[in-house]
Short mmCIF file of C-alpha atoms in Angstrom, two decimals:
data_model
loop_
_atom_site.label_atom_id
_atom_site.label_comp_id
_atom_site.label_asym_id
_atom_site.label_seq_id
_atom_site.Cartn_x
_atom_site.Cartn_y
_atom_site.Cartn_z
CA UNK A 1 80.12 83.83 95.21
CA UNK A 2 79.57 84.34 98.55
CA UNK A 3 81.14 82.64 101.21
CA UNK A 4 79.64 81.47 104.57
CA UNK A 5 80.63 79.46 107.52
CA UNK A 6 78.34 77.21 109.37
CA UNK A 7 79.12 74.30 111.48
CA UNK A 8 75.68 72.99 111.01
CA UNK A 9 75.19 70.74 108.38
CA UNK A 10 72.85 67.92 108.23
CA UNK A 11 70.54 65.49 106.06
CA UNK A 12 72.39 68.10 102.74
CA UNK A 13 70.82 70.86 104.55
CA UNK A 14 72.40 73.26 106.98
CA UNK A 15 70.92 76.72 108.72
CA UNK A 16 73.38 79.48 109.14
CA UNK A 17 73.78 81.71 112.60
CA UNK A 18 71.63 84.50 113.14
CA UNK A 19 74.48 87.10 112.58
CA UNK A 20 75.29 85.17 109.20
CA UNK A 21 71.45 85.24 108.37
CA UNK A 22 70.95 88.38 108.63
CA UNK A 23 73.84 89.68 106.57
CA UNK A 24 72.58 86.82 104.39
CA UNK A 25 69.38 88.45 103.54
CA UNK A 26 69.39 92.04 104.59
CA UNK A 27 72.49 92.79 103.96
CA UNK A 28 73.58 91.12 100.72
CA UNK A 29 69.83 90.88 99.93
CA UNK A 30 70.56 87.02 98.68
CA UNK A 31 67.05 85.57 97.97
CA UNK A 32 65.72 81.42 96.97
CA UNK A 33 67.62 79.98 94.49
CA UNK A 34 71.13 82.14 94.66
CA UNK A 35 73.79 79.88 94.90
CA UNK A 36 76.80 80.76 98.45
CA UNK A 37 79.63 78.81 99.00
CA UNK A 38 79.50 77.21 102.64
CA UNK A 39 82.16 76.11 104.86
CA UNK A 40 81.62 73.86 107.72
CA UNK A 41 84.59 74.48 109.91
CA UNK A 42 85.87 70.09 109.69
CA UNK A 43 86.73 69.88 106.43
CA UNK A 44 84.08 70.59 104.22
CA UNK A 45 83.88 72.97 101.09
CA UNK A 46 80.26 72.89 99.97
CA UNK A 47 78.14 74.93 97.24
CA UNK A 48 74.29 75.76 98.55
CA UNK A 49 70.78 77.10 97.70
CA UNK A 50 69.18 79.63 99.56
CA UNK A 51 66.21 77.36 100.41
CA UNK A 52 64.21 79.33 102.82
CA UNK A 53 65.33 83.13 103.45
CA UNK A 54 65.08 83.77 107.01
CA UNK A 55 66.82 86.81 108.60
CA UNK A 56 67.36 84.56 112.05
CA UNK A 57 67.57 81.36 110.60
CA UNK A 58 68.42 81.15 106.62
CA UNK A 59 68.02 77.55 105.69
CA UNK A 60 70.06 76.40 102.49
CA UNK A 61 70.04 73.32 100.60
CA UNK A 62 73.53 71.73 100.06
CA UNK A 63 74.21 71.29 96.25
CA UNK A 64 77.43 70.30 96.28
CA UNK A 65 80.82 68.67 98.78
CA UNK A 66 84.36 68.61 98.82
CA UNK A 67 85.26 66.76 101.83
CA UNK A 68 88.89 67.48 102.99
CA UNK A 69 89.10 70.66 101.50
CA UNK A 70 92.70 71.32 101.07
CA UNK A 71 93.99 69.32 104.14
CA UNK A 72 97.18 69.96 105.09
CA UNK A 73 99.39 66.85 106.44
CA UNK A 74 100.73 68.27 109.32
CA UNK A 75 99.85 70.05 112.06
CA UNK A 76 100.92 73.61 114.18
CA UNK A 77 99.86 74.84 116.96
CA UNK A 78 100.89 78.15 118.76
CA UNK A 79 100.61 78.67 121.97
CA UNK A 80 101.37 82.06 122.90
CA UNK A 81 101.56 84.69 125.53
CA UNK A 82 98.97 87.58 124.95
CA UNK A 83 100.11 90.83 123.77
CA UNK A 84 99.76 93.69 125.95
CA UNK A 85 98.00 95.49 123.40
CA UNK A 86 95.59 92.87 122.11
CA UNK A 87 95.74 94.16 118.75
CA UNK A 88 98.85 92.75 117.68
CA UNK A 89 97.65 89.08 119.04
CA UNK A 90 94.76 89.74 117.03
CA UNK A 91 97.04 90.48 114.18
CA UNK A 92 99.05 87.10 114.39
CA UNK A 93 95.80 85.34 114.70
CA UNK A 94 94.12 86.95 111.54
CA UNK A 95 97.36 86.36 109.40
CA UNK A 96 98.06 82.46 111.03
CA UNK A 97 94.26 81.48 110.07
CA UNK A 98 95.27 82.65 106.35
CA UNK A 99 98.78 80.75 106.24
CA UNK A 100 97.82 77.86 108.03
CA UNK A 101 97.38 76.85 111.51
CA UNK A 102 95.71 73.81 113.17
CA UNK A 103 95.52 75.17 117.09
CA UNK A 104 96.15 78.14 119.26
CA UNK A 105 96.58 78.52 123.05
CA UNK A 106 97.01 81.62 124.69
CA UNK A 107 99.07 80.98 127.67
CA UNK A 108 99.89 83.17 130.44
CA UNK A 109 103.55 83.25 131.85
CA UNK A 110 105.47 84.79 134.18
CA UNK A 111 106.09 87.72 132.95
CA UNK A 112 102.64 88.39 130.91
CA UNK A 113 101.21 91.65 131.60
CA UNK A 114 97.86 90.50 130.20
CA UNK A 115 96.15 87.51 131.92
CA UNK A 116 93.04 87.47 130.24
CA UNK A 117 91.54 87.06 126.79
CA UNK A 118 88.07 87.59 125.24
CA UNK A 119 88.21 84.24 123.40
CA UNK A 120 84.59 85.28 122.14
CA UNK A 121 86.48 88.17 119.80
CA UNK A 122 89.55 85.87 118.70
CA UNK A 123 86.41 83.12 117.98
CA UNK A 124 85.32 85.69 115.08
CA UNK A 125 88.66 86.75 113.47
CA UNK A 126 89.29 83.18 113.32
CA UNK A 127 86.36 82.53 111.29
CA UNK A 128 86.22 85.74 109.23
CA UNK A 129 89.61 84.57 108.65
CA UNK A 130 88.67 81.56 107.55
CA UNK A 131 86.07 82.91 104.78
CA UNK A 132 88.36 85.88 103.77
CA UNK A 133 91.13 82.68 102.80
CA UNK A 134 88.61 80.15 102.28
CA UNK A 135 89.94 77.45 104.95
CA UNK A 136 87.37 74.58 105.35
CA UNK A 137 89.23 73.53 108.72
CA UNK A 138 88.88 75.54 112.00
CA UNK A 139 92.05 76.11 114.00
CA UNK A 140 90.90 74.85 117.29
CA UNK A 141 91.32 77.84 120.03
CA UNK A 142 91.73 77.11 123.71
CA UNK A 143 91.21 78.67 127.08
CA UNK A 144 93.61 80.83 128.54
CA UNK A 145 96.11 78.36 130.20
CA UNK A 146 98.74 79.00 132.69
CA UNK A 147 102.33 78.28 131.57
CA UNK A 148 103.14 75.45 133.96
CA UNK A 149 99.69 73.78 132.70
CA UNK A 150 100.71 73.37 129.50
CA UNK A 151 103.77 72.63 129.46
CA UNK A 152 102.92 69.67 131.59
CA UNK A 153 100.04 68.26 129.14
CA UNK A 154 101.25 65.59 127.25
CA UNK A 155 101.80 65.95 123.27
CA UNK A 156 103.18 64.15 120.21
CA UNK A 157 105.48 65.49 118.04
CA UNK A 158 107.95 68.20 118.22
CA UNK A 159 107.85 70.48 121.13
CA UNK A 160 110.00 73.93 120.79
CA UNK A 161 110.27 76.99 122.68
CA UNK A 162 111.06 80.02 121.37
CA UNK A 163 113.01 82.61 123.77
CA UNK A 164 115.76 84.99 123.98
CA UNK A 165 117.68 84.04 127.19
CA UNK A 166 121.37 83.00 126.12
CA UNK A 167 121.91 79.59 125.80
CA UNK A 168 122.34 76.45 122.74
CA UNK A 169 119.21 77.01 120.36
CA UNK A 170 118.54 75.15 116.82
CA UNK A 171 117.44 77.18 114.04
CA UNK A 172 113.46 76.41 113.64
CA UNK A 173 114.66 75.83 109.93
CA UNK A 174 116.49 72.92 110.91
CA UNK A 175 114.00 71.75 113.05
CA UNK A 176 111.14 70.59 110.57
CA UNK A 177 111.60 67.34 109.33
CA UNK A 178 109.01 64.74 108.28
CA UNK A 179 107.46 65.09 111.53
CA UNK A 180 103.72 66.24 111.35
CA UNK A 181 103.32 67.80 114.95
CA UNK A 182 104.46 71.07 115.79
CA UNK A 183 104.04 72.75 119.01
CA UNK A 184 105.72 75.90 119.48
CA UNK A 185 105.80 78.42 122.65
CA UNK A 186 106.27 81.92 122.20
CA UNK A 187 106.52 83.68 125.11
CA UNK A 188 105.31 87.40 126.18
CA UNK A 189 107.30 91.08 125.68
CA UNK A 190 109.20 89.84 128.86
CA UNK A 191 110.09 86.67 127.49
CA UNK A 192 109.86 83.26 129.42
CA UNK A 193 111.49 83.21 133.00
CA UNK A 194 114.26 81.25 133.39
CA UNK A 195 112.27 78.77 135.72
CA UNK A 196 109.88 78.84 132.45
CA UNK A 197 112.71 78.12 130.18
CA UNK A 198 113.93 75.12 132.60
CA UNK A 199 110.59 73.49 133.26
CA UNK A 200 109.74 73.40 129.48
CA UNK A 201 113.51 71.64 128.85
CA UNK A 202 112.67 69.07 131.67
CA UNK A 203 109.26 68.45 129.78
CA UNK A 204 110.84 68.22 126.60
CA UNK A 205 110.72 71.39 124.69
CA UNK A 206 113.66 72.28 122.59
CA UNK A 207 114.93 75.59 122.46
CA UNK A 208 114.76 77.28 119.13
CA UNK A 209 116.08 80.67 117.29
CA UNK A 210 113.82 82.27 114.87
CA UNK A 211 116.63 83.77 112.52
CA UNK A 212 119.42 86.67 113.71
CA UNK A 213 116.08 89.65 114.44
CA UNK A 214 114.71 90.35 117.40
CA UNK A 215 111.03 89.95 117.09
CA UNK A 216 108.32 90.96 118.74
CA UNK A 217 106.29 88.53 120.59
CA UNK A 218 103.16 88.47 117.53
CA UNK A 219 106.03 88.51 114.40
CA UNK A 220 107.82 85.75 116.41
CA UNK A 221 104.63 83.95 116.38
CA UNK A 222 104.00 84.59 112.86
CA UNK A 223 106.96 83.82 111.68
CA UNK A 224 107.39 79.92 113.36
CA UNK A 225 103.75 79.24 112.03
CA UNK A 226 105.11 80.51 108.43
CA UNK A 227 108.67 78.96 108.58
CA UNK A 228 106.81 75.26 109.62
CA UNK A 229 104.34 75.81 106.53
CA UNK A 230 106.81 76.92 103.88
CA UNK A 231 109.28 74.39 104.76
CA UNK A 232 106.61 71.32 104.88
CA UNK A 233 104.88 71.87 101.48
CA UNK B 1 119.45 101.07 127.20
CA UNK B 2 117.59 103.38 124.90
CA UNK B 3 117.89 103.42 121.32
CA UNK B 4 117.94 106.89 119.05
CA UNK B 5 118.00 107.11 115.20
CA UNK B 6 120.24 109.86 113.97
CA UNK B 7 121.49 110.40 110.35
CA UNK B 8 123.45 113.33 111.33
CA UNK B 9 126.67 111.65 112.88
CA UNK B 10 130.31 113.49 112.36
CA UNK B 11 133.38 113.88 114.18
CA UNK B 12 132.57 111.64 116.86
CA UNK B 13 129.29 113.61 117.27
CA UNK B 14 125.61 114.08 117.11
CA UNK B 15 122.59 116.36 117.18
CA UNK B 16 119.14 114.39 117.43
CA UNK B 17 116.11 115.39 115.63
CA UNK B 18 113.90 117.84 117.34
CA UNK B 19 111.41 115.22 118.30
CA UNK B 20 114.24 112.44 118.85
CA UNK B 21 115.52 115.28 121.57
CA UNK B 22 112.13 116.27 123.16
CA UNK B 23 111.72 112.33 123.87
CA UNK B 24 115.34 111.94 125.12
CA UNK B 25 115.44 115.15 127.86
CA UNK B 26 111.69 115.58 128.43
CA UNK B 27 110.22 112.43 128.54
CA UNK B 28 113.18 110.34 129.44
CA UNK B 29 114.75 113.16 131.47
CA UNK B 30 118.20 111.78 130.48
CA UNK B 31 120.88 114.17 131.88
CA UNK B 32 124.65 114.84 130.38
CA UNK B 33 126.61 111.97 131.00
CA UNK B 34 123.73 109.35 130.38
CA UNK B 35 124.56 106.65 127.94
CA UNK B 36 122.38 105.63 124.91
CA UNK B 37 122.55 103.75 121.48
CA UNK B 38 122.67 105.28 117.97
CA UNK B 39 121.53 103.88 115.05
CA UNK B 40 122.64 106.11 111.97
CA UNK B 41 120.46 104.21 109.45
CA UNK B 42 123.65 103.05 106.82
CA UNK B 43 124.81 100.31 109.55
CA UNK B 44 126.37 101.90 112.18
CA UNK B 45 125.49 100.96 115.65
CA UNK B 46 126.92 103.55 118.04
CA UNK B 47 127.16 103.88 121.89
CA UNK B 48 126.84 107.43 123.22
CA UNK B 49 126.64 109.98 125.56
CA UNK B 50 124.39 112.89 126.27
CA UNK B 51 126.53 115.97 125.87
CA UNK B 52 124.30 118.68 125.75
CA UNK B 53 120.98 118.04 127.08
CA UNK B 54 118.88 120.51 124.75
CA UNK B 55 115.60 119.46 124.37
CA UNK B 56 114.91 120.73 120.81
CA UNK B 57 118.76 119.17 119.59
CA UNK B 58 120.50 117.09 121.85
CA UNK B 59 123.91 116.64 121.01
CA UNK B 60 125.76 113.64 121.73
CA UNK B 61 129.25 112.80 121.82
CA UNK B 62 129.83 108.83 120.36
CA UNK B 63 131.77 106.50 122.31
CA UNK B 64 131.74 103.35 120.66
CA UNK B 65 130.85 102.40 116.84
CA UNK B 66 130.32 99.42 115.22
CA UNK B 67 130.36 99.83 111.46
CA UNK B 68 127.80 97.35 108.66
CA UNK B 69 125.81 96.06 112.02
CA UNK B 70 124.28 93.02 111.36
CA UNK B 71 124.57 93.88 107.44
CA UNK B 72 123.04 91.50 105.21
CA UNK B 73 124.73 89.67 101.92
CA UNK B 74 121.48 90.24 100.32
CA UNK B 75 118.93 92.80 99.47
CA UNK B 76 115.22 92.30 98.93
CA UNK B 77 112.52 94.88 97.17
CA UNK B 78 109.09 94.83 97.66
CA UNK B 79 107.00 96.72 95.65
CA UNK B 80 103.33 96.80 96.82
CA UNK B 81 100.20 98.56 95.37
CA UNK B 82 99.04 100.19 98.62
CA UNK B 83 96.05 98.56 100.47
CA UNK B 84 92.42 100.13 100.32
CA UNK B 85 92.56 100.15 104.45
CA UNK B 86 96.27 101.61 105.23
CA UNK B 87 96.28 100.20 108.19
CA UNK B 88 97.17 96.93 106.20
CA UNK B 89 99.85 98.43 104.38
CA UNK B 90 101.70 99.80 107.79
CA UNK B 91 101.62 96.63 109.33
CA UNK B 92 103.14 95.13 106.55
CA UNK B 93 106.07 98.26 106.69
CA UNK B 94 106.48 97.92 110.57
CA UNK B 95 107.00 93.82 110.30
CA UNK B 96 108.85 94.03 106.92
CA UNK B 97 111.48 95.62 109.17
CA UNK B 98 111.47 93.63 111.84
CA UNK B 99 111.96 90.49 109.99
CA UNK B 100 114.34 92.13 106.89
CA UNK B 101 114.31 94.59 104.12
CA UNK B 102 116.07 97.03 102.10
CA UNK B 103 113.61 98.89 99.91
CA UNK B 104 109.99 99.24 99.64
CA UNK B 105 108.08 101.38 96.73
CA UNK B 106 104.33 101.60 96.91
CA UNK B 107 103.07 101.20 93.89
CA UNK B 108 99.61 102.39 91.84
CA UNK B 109 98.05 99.27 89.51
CA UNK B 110 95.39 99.47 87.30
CA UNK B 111 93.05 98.06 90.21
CA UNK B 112 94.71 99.68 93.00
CA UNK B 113 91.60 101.28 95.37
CA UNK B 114 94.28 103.93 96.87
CA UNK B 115 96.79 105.57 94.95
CA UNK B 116 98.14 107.96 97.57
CA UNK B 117 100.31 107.33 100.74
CA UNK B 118 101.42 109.54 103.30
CA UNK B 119 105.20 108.42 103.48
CA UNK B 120 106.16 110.63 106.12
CA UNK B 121 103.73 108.45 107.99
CA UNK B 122 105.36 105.17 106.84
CA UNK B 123 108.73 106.62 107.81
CA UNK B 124 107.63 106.87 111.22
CA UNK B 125 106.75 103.53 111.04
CA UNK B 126 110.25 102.33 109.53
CA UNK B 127 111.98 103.97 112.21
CA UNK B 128 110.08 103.11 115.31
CA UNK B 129 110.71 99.84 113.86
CA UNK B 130 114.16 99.89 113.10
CA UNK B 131 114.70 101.18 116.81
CA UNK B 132 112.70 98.37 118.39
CA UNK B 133 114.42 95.55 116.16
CA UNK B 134 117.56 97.20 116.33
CA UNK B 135 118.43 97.89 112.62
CA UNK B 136 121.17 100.27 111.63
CA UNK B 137 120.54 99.78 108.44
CA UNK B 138 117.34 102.32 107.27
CA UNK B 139 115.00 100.28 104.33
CA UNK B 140 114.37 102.56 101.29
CA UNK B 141 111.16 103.87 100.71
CA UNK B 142 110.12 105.46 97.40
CA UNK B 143 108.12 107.45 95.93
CA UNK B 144 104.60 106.19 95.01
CA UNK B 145 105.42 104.81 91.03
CA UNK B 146 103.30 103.82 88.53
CA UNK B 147 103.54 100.15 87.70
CA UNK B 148 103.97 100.83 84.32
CA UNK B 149 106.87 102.64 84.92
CA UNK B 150 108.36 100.34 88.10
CA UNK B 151 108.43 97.58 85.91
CA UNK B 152 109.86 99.19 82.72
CA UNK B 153 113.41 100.71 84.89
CA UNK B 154 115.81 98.48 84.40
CA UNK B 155 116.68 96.14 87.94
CA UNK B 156 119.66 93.51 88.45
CA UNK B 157 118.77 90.38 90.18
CA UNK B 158 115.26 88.28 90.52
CA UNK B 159 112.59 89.87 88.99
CA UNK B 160 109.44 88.59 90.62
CA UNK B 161 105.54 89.20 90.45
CA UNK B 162 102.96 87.73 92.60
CA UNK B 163 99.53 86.98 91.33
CA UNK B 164 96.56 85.28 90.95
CA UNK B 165 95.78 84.59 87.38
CA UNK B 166 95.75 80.97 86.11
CA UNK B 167 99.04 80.57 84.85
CA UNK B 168 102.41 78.64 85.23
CA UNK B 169 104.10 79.82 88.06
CA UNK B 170 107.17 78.97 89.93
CA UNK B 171 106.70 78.58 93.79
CA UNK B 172 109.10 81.26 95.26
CA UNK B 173 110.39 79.11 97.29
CA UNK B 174 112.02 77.37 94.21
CA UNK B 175 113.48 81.18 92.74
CA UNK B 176 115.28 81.87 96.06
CA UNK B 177 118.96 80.53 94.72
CA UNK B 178 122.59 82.13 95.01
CA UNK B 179 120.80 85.33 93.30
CA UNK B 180 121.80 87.98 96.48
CA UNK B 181 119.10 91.02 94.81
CA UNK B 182 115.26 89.86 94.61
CA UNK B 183 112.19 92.23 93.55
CA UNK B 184 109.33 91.26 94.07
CA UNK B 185 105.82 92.86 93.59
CA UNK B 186 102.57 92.60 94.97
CA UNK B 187 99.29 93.29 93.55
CA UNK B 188 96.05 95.31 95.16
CA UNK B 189 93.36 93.32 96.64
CA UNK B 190 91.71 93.32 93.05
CA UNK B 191 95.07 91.65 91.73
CA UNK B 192 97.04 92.78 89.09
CA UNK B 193 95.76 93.24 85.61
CA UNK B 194 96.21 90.60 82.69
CA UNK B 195 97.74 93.30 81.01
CA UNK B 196 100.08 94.39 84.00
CA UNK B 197 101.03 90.74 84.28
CA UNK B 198 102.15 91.02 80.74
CA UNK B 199 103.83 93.94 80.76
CA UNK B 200 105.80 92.38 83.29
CA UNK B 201 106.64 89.13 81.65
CA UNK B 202 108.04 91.18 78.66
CA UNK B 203 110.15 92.85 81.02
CA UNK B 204 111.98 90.08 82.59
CA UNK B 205 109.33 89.44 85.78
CA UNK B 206 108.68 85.78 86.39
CA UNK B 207 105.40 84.84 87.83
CA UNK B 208 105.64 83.09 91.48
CA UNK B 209 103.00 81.36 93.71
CA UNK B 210 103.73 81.76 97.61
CA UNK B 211 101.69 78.48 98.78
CA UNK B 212 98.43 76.63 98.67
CA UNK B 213 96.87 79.53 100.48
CA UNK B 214 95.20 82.24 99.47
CA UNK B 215 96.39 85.84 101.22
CA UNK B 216 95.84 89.34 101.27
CA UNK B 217 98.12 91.82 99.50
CA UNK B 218 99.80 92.44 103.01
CA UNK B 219 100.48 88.92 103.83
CA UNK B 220 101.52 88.01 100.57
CA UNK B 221 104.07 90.36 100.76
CA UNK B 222 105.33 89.89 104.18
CA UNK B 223 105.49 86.11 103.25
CA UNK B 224 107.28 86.73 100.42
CA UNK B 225 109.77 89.15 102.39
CA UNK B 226 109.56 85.84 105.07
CA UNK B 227 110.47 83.67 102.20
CA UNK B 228 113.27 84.45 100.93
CA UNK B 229 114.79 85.50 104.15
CA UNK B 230 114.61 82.30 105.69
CA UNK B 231 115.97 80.99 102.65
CA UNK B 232 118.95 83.11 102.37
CA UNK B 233 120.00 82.87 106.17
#
C-alpha cells in the first residue's frame, strides 16, 4: 500500500499537502475508495480512504490507528557540524531517519567551512525518510545554531562529544546505560577547537571515542546514532 | 602528511601508479626529498621519501615501516546484491571501509534489478577510502557471483543472511560471539527469494534480524558491518 505523511489529522479525517496530492492522484492515479497507509509525524500509524480526490487538497477518511507506532524508549539527538559538501550531511540524515533518531541540530563551530543550511531540503529527506522506513515519529530538526549556543542550553541526560584532539575519552559503547537521553556532538572536517572542546567539558559534555577508525564527520555521526540504538534495544 | 597507496613495495623501495604519480609531482608538486606515507594494502604503513620525482612513476625510497597496522583479530564478509541506483551501493563500499572490512562480493539474486558492477569503479572507491581512513590493509572485492553459487562454496565461520520473510530469526547482535570470521549477505531491494532463503538454510546460513527498523539493502549492510564491529572491539 501506499504510504503518505500528513501532519493533519482531525475529526478521523486528514487532507494531505499539495505536493503529496498531486502525486496522490496524478501520479499514482489513486481514486475514492483505495485504501494508503498515512503517517502523522507524532506517533500515529493509520490506514485511510481516498474520500475526495483532489490534486491540491486530497481528503481521506481515516479507517484505522495505531497510536505509538513503534516508540522507541529513549531518545538521540545529533547535533552536528555541516559537511562541506552537503551531500554527505544529507547522507547521515537519510540513513539516521531509517535507524532511529529523535532530533538533529546542525551546529556551526569553529572550524566549519559551511555556515548555512537549507533546512527546507533536510525537512524532505527527513520525511521521505520516514515513509521509505515507515517511522510514525518525526525527528525534530532545528535551526542552524552556533556552537557556544548550544552547548550552553540546558539538557537531561547524557551529554558526549565526539572529537579527535588527544586527551582521556570513554568508548561510546561504554557509555549507554539505562539512561534514555542522548546528546551527542560531532564536530566538522576540522574537528572542534580546543576552546570548543573545553567549553563543552565545563558544560558537562563527556568526551567520547567512536572505536580505533578515523571517521569522517557524517560516518562519525552515523555511527554514535547506530551504536546508541543497537546497544539500547 | 599525504597518504599514497602502493602495492609495489621492494627493497626499501617504490614506484607509484601512474595516476598515484601525476597527483604526487603535478598536483602536489612534491619535490625529491619530500616526505609522504605508504599504505601497501596487506598492513604495512610506511614513511617515505620522494626519490625520483617522475610524474608518470614516482619512485620512492621507504624510511620507516610498520608491519599488520592496525590489523584486526577478525574478518567480516559482506556479500550484497548490488543496488538498482549504484550510487547506494558505493556509499555503502566507501563507509564499509571507513568503519571495517575485509571482503566484499556483489552478488546477483533472483530479484536483483542490476546484475552488473563496474569494479574498477568500486576500487577507486576502496582506495580513496582506505587513504582517507588510513587502512593498510586493502578489503577484497570479488567478482560479481551468483547467489546460487556464493552460498554453495564452502566458508569457515558465521554464516549469516539478512532478510525479510516472516520467519525465526536471531538478532545479529546475539550471533556476534568468540566466532573471529562472519559472512553475512544482503538481499536487493526486492529481498531475497523464499527459495534463495532456503538454499541458504541448507547450506549452513542462519537467518538474522538487524533491529526493529526497517532499512535499505545499503544500510542493512553497513549496519550489519557496524554490528559486529562494535561488538568485536
Amino acid at each position: 500500500m501506499h504510504i503518505f505523511y500528513t501532519p493533519q489529522i482531525a475529526n478521523g479525517q486528514c487532507t494531505l499537502s499539495e505536493e503529496e496530492s498531486k502525486h496522490c492522484i496524478k501520479v499514482l492515479r489513486l481514486v475514492p475508495g483505495d485504501k494508503v497507509l498515512l503517517i502523522d509525524g507524532v506517533g500515529g500509524y493509520h490506514t485511510a480512504e481516498i474520500a475526495d480526490p483532489n490534486p491540491k487538497r486530497c481528503t481521506l477518511t481515516i479507517t484505522n490507528t495505531i497510536n505509538n507506532y513503534e516508540q522507541r524508549p529513549y531518545r538521540i539527538h545529533i547535533a552536528i557540524a555541516p559537511t562541506k559538501n552537503i551531500d554527505r550531511t544529507e547522507w547521515f540524515v537519510e540513513k539516521a531517519v531509517e535507524i532511529g533518531i529523535d532530533e538533529i541540530t546542525m551546529l556551526v563551530s569553529q572550524h566549519s567551512e559551511r555556515k548555512n543550511v537549507n533546512l527546507d531540503r533536510i525537512e524532505k529527506i527527513i520525511v521521505s525518510a520516514m515513509k521509505q522506513s515507515v517511522k510514525a515519529y518525526k525527528p525534530v530538526l532545528n535551526d542552524i545554531t552556533p556552537f557556544d549556543k548550544f552547548v550552553k542550553t540546558p539538557r537531561d541526560g547524557r551529554k558526549l562529544i565526539a572529537h579527535c584532539i588527544e586527551s582521556e575519552k570513554h568508548p561510546l559503547k561504554a557509555m549507554v546505560d539505562d539512561c534514555n537521553e542522548y546528546t551527542v556532538l560531532i564536530g566538522p572536517e576540522g574537528d572542534f577547537s580546543p576552546e570548543e572542546v573545553a567549553l563543552a567539558a565545563a558544560n558537562g559534555y563527556s568526551p567520547i571515542d567512536l572505536g580505533p577508525y578515523r571517521l569522517r564527520t557524517e560516518t562519525a555521526a552515523l555511527v554514535a546514532c547506530h551504536t546508541i540504538n543497537l546497544l539500547k534495544q
